[in-house]
Short mmCIF file of C-alpha atoms and ligand atoms in Angstrom, two decimals:
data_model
loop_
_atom_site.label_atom_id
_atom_site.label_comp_id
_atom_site.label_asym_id
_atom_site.label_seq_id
_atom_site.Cartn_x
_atom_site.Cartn_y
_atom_site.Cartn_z
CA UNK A 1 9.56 10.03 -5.93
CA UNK A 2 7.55 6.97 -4.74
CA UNK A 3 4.55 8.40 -2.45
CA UNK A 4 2.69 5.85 -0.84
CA UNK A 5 -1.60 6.75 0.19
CA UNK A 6 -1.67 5.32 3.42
CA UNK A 7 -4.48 5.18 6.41
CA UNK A 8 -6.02 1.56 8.39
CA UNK A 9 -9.59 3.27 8.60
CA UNK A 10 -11.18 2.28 5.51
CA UNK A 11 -13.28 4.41 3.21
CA UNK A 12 -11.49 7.88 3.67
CA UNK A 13 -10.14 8.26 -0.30
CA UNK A 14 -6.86 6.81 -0.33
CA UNK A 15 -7.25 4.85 -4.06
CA UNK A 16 -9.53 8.12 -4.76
CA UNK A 17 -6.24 10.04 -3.96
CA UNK A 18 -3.62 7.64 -5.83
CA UNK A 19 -4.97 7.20 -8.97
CA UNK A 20 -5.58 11.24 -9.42
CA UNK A 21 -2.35 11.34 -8.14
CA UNK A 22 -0.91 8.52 -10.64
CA UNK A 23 -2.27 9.91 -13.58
CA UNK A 24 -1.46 13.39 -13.13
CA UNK A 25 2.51 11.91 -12.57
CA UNK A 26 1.85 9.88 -15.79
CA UNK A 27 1.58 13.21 -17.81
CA UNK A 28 4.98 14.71 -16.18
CA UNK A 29 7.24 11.05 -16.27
CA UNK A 30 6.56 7.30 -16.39
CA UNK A 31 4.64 6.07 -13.43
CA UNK A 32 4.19 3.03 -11.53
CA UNK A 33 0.36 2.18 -9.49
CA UNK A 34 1.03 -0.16 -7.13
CA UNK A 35 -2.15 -1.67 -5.40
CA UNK A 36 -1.51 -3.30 -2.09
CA UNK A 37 -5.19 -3.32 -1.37
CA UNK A 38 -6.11 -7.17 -1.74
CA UNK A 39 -9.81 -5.36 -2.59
CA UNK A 40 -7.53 -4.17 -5.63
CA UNK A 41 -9.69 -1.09 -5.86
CA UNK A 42 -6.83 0.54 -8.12
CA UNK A 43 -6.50 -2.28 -10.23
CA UNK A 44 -10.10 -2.01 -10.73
CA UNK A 45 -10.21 1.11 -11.99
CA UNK A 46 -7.27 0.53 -13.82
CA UNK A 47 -8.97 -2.05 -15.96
CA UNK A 48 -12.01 0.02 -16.45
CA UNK A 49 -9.71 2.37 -17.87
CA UNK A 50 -8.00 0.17 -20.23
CA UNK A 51 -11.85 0.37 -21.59
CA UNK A 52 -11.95 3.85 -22.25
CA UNK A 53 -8.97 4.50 -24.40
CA UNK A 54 -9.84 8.27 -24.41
CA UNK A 55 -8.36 8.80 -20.91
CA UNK A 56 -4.62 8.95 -21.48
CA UNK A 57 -2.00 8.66 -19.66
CA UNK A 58 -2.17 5.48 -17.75
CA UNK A 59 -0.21 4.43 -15.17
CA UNK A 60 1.36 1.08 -15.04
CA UNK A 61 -0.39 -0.88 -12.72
CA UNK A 62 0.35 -4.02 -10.82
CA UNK A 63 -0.81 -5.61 -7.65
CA UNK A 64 1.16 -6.43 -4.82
CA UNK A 65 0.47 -7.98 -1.03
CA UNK A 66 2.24 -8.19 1.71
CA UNK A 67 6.15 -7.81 2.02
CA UNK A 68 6.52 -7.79 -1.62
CA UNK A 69 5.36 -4.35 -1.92
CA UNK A 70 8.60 -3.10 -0.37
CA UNK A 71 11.24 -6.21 -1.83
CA UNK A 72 9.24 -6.25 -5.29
CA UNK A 73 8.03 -2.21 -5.06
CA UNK A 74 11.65 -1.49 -4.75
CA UNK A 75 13.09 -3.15 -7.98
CA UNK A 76 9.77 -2.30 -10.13
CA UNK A 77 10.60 1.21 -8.83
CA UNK A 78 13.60 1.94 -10.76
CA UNK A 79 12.27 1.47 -13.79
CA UNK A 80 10.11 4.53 -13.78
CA UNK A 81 10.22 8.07 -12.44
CA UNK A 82 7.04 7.97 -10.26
CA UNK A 83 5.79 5.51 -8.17
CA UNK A 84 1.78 5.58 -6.47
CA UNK A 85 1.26 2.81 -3.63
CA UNK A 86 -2.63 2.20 -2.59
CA UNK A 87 -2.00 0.90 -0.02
CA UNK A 88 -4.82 -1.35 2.03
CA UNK A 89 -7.16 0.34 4.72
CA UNK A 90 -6.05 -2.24 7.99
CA UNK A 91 -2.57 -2.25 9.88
CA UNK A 92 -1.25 -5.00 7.73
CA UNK A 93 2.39 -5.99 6.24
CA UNK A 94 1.67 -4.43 3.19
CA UNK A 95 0.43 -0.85 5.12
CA UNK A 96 4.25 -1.06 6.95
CA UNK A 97 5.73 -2.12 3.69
CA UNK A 98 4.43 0.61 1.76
CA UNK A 99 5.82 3.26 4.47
CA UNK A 100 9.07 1.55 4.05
CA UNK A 101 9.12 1.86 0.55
CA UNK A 102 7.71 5.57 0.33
CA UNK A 103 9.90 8.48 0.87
CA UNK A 104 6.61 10.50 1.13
CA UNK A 105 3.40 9.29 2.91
CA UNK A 106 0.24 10.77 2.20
CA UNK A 107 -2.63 10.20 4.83
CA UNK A 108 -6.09 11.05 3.53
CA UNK A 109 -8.09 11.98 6.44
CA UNK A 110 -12.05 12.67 6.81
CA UNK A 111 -13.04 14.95 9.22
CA UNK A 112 -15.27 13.23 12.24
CA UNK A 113 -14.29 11.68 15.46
CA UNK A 114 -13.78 8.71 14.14
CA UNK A 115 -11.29 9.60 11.72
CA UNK A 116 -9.68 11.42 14.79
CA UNK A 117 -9.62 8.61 16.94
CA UNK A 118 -8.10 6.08 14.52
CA UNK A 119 -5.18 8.20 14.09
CA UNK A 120 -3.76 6.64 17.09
CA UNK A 121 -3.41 3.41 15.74
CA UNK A 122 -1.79 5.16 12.54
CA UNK A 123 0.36 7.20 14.14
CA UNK A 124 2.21 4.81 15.74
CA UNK A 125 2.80 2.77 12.61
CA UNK A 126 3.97 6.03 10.97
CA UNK A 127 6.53 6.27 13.57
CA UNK A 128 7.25 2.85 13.73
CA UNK A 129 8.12 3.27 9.76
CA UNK A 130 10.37 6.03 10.83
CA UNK A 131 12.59 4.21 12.68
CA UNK A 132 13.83 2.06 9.49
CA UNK A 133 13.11 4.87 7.18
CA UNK A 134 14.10 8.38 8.64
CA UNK A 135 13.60 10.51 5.71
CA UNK A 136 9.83 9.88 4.75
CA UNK A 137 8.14 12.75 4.58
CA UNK A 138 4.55 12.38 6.02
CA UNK A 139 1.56 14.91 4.87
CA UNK A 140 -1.81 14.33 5.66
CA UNK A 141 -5.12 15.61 3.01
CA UNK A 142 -8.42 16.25 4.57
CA UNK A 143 -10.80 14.40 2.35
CA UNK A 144 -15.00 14.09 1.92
CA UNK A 145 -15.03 17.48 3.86
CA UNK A 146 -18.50 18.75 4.04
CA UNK A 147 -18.00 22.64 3.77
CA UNK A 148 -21.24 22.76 5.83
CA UNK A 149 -19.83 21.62 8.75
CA UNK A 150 -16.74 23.02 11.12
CA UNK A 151 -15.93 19.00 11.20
CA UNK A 152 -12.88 19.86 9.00
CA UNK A 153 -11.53 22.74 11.15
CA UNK A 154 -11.69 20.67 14.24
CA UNK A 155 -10.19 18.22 12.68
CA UNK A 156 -7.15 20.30 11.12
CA UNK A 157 -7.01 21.49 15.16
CA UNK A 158 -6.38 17.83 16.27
CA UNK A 159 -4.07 17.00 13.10
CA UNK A 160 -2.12 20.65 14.50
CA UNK A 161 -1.68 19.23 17.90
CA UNK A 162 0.00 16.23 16.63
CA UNK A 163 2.42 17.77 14.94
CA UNK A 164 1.37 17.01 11.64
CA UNK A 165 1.32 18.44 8.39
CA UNK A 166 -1.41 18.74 6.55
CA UNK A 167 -1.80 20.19 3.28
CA UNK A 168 -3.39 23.42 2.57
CA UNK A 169 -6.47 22.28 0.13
CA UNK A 170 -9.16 20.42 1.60
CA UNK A 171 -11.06 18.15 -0.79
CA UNK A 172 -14.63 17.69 -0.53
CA UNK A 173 -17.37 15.35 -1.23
CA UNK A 174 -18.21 15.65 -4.26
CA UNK A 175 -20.55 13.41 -6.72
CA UNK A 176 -17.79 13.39 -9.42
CA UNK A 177 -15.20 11.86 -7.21
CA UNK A 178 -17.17 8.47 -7.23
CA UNK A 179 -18.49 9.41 -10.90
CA UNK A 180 -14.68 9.39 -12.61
CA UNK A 181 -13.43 6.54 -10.10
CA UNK A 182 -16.06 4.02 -11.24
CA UNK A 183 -15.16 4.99 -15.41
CA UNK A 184 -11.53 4.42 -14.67
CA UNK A 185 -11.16 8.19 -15.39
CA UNK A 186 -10.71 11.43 -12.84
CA UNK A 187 -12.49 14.29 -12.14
CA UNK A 188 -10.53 16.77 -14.33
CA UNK A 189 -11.16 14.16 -17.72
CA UNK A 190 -14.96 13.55 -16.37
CA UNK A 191 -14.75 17.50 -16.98
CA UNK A 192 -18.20 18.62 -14.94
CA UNK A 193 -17.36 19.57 -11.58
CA UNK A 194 -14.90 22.74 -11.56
CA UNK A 195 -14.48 22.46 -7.92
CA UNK A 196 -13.68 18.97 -7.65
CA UNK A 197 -10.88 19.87 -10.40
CA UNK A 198 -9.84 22.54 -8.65
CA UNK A 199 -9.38 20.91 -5.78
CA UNK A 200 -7.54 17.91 -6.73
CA UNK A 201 -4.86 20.36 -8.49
CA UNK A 202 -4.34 22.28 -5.56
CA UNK A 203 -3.65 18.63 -3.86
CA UNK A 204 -1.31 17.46 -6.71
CA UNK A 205 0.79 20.87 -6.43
CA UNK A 206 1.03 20.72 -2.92
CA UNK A 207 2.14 17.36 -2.52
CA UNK A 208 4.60 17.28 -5.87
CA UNK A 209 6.58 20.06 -4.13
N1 ATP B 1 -14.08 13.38 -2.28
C1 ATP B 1 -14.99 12.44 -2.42
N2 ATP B 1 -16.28 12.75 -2.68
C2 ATP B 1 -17.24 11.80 -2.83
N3 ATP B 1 -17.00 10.50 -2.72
C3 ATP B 1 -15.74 10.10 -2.46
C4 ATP B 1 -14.67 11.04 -2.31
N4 ATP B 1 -13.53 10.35 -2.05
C5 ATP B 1 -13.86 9.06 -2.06
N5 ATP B 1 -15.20 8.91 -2.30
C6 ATP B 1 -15.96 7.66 -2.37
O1 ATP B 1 -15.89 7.05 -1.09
C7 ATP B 1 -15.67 5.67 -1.20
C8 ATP B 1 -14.32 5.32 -0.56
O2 ATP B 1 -13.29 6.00 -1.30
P1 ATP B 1 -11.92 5.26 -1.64
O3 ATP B 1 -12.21 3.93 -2.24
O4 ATP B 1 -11.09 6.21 -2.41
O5 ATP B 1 -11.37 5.11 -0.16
P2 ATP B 1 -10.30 4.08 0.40
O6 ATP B 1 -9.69 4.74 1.58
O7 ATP B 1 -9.40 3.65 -0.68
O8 ATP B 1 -11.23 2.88 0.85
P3 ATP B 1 -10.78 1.38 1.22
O9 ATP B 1 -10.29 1.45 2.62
O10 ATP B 1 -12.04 0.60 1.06
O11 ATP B 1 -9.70 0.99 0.24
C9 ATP B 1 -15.74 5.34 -2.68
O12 ATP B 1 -17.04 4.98 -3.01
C10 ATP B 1 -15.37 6.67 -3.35
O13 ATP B 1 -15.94 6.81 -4.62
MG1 MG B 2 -8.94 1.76 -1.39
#
């Protein structure tokens, strides 16, 4: 399955997102991180975690830009069973190649207007993807929720109306989110925050099936 973390507002948790997601795939199959961020966030933390040999699996990782992520994404992609895109926060080529290449988008989300109202701009990208590549499978992840706020139900209200589905568990913001990104590790090998765990398992068995 190649899944592709896809949104053109910035900052909402999409490499947060594909690296859990890549190394949890890593312990089930061989899997392939692409980063098509040219801020190569995911690389980053890929190379922090070639410096802490105690987190195992890795991912492969490899960069890509542009229209190579689909023409080079594709070939690279048959060598292994699962493939992660990261794909950069702007409508760019390598955004619309990565929903080309994915048979399953995943849009992290944060819950404010803002997130709301850049949707737009998304959604007609997604759609535009759709038209070359019927099949992909599109499920959005409400992400940096405060749980002190009804942001994220009014949120999941607008993400209803459009038709969209989004996945049952809602992941917060949470200290050890930024903690196990920045040690090239995740939350579950960081081991200190239950919920943050918790909730990034939920994620990975919701969008694996
Ligand atoms: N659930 C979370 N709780 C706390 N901090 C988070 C969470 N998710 C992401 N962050 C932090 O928010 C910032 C943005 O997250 P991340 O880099 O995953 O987003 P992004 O969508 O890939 O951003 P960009 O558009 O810059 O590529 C980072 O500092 C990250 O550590
Ligand atoms: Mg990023």
């Amino acid at each position: 399955m190649i899944y592709a973390c896809v949104n053109t507002k910035g900052g909402v948790g999409k490499t947060t997102t594909a690296v859990h997601l890549a190394v949890m795939l890593a312990r089930q199959g061989k899997t392939l991180l692409i980063d098509g961020d040219p801020q190569a966030s995911a690389a980053s933390w890929a190379a922090w975690r070639r410096e802490a040999p105690q987190y195992e699996p890795s991912p492969t990782t490899t960069c890509l830009a542009g229209k190579a992520i689909l023409s080079e994404g594709k070939q690279l992609a048959t060598g292994f069973q699962h493939v992660v895109v990261d794909a950069g926060g702007r409508d760019s080529i390598g955004l619309r190649s990565a929903l080309l290449l994915a048979q399953r988008a995943i849009i992290p989300v944060g819950a404010s207007n803002l997130d709301a109202a850049a949707m737009t701009d998304l959604l007609e990208v997604v759609e535009l993807a759709k038209d070359y590549n019927p099949d992909l499978d599109v499920r959005v992840l409400l992400t940096r929720v405060d749980p002190r706020t009804k942001d994220a139900a009014e949120m999941l209200e607008f993400l209803n109306e459009q038709q969209l589905r989004v996945l049952p568990t809602k992941v917060c913001e949470r200290v050890a989110f930024r903690r196990a990104i920045g040690e090239g590790a995740t939350v579950a090998e960081i081991g200190r925050d239950p919920h943050a765990i918790a909730e990034i398992e939920g994620f990975f068995r919701e969008v694996t099936s």
